mmCIF file with all atom_site columns, C-alpha atoms in Angstrom:
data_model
loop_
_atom_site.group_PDB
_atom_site.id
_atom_site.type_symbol
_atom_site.label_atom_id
_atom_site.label_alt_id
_atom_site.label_comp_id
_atom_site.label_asym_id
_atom_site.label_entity_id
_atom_site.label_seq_id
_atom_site.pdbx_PDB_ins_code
_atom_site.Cartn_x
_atom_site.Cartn_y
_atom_site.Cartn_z
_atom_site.occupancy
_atom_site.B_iso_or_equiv
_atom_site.pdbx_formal_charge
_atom_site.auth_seq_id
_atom_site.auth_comp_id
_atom_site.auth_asym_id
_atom_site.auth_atom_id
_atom_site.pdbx_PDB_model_num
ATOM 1   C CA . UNK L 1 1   ? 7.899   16.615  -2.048  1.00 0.00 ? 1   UNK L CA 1
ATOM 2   C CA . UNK L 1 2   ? 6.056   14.147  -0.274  1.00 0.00 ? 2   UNK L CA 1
ATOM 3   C CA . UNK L 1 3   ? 6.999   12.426  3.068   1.00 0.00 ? 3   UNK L CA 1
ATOM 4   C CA . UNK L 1 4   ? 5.545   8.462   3.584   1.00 0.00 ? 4   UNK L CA 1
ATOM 5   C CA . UNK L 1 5   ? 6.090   6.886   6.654   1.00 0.00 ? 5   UNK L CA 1
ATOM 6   C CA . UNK L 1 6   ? 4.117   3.000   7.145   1.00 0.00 ? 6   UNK L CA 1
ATOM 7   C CA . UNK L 1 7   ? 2.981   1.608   10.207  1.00 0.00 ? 7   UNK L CA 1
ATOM 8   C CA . UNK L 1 8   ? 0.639   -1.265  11.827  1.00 0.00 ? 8   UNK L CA 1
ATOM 9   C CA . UNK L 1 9   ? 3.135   -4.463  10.515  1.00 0.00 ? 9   UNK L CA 1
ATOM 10  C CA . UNK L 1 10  ? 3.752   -7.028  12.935  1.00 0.00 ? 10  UNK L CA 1
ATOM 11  C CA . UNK L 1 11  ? 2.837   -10.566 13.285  1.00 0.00 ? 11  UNK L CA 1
ATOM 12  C CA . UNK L 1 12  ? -0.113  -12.638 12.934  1.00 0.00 ? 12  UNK L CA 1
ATOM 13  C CA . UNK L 1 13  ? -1.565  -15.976 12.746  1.00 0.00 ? 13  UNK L CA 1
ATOM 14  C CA . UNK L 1 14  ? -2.946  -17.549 8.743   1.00 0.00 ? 14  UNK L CA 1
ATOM 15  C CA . UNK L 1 15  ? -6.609  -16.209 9.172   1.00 0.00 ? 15  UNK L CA 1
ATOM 16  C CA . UNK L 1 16  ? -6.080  -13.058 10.982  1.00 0.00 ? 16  UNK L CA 1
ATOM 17  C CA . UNK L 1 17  ? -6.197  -9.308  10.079  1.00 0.00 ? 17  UNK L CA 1
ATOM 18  C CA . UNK L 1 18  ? -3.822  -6.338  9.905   1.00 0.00 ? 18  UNK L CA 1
ATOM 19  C CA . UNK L 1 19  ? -4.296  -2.733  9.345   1.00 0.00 ? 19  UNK L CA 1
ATOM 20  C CA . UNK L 1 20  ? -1.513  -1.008  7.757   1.00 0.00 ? 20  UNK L CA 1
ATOM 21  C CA . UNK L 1 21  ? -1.648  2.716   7.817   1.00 0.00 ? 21  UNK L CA 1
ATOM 22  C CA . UNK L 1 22  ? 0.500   4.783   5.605   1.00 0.00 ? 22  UNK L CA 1
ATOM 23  C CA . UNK L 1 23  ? 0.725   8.715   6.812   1.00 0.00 ? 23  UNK L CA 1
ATOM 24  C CA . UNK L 1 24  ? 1.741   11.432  4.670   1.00 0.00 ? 24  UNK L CA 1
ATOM 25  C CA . UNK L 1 25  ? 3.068   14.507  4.676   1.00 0.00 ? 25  UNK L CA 1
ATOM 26  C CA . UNK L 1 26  ? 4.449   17.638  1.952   1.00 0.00 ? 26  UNK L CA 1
ATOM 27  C CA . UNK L 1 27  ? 2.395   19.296  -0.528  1.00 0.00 ? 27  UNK L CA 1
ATOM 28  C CA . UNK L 1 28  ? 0.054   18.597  -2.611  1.00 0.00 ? 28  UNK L CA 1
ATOM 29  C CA . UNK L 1 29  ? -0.960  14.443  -1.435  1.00 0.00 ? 29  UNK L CA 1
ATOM 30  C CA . UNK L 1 30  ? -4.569  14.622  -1.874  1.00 0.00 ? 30  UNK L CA 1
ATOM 31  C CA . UNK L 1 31  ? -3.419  14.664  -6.043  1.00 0.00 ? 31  UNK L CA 1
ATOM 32  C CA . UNK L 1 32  ? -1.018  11.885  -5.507  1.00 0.00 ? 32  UNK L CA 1
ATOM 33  C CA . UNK L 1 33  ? -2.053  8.211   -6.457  1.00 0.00 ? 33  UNK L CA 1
ATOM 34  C CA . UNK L 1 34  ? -1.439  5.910   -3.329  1.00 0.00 ? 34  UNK L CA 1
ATOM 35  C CA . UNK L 1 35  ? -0.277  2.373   -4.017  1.00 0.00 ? 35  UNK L CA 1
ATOM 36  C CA . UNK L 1 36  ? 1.336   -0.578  -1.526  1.00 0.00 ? 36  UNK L CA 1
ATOM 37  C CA . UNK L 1 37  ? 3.427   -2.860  -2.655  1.00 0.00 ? 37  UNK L CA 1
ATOM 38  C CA . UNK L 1 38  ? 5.407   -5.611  -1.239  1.00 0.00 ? 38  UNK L CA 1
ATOM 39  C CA . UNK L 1 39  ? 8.521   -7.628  -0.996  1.00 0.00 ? 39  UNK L CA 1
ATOM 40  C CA . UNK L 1 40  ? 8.788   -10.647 0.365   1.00 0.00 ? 40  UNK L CA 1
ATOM 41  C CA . UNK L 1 41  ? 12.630  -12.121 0.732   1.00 0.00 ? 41  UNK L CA 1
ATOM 42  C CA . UNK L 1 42  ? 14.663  -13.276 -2.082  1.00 0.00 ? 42  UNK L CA 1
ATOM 43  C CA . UNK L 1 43  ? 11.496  -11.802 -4.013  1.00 0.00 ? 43  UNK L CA 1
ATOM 44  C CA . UNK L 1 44  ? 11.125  -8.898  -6.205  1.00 0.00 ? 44  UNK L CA 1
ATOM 45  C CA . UNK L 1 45  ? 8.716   -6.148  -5.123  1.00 0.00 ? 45  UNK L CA 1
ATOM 46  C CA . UNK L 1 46  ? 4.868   -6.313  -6.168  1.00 0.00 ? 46  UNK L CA 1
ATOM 47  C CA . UNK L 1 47  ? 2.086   -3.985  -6.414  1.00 0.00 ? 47  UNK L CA 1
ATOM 48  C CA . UNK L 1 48  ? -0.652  -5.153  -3.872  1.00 0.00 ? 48  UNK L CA 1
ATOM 49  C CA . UNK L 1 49  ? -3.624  -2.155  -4.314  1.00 0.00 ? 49  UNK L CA 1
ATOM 50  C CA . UNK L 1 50  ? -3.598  1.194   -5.367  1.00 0.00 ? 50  UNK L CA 1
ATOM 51  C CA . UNK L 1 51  ? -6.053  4.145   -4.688  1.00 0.00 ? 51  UNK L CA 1
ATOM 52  C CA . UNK L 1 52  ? -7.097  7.193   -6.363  1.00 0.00 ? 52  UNK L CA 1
ATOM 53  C CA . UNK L 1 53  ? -6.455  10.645  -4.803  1.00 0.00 ? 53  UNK L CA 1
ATOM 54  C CA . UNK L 1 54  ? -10.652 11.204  -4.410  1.00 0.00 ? 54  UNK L CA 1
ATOM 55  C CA . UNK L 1 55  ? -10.773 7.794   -3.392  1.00 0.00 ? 55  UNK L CA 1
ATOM 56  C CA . UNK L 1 56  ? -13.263 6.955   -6.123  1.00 0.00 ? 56  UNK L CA 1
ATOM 57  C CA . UNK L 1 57  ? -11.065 4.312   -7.949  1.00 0.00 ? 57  UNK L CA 1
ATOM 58  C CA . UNK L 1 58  ? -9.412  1.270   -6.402  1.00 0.00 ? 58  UNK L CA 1
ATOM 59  C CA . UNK L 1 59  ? -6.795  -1.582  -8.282  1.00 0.00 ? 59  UNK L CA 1
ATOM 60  C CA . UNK L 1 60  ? -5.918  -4.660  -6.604  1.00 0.00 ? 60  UNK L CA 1
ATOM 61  C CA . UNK L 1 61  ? -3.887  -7.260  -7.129  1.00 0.00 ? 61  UNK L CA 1
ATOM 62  C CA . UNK L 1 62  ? -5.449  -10.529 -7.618  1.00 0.00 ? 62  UNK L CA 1
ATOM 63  C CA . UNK L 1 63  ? -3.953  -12.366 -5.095  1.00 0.00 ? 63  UNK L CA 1
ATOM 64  C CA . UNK L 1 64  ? -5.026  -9.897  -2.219  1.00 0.00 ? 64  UNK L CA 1
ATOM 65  C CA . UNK L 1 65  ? -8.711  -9.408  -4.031  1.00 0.00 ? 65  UNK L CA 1
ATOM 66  C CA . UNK L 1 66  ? -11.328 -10.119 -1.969  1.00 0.00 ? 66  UNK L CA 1
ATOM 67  C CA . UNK L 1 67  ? -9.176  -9.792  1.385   1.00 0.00 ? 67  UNK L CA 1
ATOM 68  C CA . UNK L 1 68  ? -7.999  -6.280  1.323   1.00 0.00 ? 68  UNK L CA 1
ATOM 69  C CA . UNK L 1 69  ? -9.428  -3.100  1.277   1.00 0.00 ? 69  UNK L CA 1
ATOM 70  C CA . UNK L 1 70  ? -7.513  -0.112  0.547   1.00 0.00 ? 70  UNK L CA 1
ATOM 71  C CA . UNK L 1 71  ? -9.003  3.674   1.870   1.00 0.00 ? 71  UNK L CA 1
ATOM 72  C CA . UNK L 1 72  ? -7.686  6.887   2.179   1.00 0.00 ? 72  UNK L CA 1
ATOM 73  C CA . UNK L 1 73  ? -8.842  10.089  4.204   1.00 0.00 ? 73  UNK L CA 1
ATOM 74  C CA . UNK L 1 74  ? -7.384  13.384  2.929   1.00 0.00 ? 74  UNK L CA 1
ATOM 75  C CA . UNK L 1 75  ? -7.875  15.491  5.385   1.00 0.00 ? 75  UNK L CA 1
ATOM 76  C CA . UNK L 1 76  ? -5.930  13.195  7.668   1.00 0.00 ? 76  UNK L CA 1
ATOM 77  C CA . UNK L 1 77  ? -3.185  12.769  5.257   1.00 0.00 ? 77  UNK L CA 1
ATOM 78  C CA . UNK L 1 78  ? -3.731  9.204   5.491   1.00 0.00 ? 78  UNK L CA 1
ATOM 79  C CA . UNK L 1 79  ? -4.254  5.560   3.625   1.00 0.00 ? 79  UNK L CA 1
ATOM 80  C CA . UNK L 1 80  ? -5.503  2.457   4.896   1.00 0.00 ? 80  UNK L CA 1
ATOM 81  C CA . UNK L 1 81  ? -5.213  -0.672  3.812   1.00 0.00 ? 81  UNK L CA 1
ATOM 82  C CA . UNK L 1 82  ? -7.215  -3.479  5.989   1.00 0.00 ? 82  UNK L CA 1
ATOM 83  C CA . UNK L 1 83  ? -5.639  -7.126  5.120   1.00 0.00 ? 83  UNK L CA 1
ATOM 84  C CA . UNK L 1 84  ? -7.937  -10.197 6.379   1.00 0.00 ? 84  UNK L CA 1
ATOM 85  C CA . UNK L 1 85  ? -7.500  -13.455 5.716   1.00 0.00 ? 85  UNK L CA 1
ATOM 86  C CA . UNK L 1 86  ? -4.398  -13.365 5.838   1.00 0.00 ? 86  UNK L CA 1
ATOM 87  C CA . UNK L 1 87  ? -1.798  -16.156 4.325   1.00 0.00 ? 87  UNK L CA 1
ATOM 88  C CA . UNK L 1 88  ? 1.187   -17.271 5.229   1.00 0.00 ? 88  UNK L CA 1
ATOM 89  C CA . UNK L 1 89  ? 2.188   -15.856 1.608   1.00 0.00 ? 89  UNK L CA 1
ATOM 90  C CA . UNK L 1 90  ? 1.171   -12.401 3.061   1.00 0.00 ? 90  UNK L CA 1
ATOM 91  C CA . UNK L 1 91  ? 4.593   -12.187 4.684   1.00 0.00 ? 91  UNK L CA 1
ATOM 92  C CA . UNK L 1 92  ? 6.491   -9.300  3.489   1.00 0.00 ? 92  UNK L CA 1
ATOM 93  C CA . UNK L 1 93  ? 7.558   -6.144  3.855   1.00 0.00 ? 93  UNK L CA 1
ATOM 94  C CA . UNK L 1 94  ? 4.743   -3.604  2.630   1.00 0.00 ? 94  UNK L CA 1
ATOM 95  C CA . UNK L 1 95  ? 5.784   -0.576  1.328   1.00 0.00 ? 95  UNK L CA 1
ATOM 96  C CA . UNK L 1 96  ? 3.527   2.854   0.650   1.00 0.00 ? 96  UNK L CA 1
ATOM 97  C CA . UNK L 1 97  ? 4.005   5.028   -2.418  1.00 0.00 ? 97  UNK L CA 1
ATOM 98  C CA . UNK L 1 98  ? 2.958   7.918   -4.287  1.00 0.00 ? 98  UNK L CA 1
ATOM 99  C CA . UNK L 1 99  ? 2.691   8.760   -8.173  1.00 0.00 ? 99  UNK L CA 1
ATOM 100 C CA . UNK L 1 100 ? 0.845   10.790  -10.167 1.00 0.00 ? 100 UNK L CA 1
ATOM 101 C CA . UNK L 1 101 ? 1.444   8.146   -12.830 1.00 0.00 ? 101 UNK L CA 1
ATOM 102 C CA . UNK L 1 102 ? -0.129  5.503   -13.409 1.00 0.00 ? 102 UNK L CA 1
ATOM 103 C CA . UNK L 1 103 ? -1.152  3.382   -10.051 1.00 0.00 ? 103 UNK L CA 1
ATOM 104 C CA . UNK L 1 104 ? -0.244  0.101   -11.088 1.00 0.00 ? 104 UNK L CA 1
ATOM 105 C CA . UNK L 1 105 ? 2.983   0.251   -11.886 1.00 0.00 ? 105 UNK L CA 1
ATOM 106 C CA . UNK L 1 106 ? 5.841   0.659   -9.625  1.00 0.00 ? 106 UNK L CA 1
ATOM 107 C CA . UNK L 1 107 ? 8.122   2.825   -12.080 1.00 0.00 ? 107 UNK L CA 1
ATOM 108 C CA . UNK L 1 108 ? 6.003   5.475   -11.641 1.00 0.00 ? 108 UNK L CA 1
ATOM 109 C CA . UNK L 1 109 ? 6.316   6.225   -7.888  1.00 0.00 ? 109 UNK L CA 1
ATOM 110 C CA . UNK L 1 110 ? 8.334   9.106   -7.536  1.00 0.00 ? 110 UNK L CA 1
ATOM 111 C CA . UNK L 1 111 ? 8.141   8.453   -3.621  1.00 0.00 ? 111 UNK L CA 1
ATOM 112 C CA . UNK L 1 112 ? 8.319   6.148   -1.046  1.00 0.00 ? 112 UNK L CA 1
ATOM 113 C CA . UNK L 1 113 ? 8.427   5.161   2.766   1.00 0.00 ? 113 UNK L CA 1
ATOM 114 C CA . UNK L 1 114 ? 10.755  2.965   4.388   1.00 0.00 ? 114 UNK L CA 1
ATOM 115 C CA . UNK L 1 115 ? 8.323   -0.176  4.879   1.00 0.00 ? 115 UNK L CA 1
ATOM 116 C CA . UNK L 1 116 ? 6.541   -2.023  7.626   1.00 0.00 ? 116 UNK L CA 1
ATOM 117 C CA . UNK L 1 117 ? 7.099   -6.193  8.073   1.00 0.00 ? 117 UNK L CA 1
ATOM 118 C CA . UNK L 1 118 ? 3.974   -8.338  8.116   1.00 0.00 ? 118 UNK L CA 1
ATOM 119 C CA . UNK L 1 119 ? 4.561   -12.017 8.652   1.00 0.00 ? 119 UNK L CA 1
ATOM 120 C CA . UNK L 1 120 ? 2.137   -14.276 8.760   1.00 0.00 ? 120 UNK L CA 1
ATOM 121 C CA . UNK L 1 121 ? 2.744   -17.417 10.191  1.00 0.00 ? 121 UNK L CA 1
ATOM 122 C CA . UNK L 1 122 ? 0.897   -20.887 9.635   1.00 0.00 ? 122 UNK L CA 1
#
């Protein structure tokens, strides 16, 4: 079992930066893929970056490439992802997960936290 809990959301102006922070806790998370997705209203829910459990590999969707950078530190139980630039079209609320599946897909996260909003405004 793995606990996920998201913080760092809140609101900024088109341009700036966030840092969302996802900290885990339960067994076994420095084997677990780490992905955030997001859903923004009246939306359905997207994959925005994933990160392997060394940290070695990295997926990003292509509408956040270039702008965010997704880390993770093991021995603090915790991923990072840094979001600059930032877009109205940013505004959502960003989700962690964990799979040992494959990273870009959302079926495969067996868990999840409870979300953090980001909104962006123009």
């Amino acid at each position: 079992q793995v606990q996920l809990a998201e913080s760092g959301g809140g609101l900024v102006q088109a341009g700036g930066s966030l840092r969302l922070s996802c900290a885990a806790s339960g067994r076994t998370f420095s084997y677990y893929y780490i992905g955030w997705f997001r859903q923004a209203p009246g939306k359905e829910r997207e994959f925005v970056a994933a990160i392997s459990w060394s940290g070695g590999s990295t997926y990003y969707a292509d509408s956040v490439k270039g702008r965010f950078t997704i880390s993770r530190d093991n021995a603090k139980n915790t991923v990072l992802l840094q979001m600059n630039s930032l877009k109205p079209e940013d505004t959502a609320v960003y989700y962690c997960a964990a799979t040992n599946s494959r990273p870009t897909y959302e079926s495969g996260y067996d868990y999840w936290g409870q979300g953090t909003q980001v909104t962006v405004s123009s």
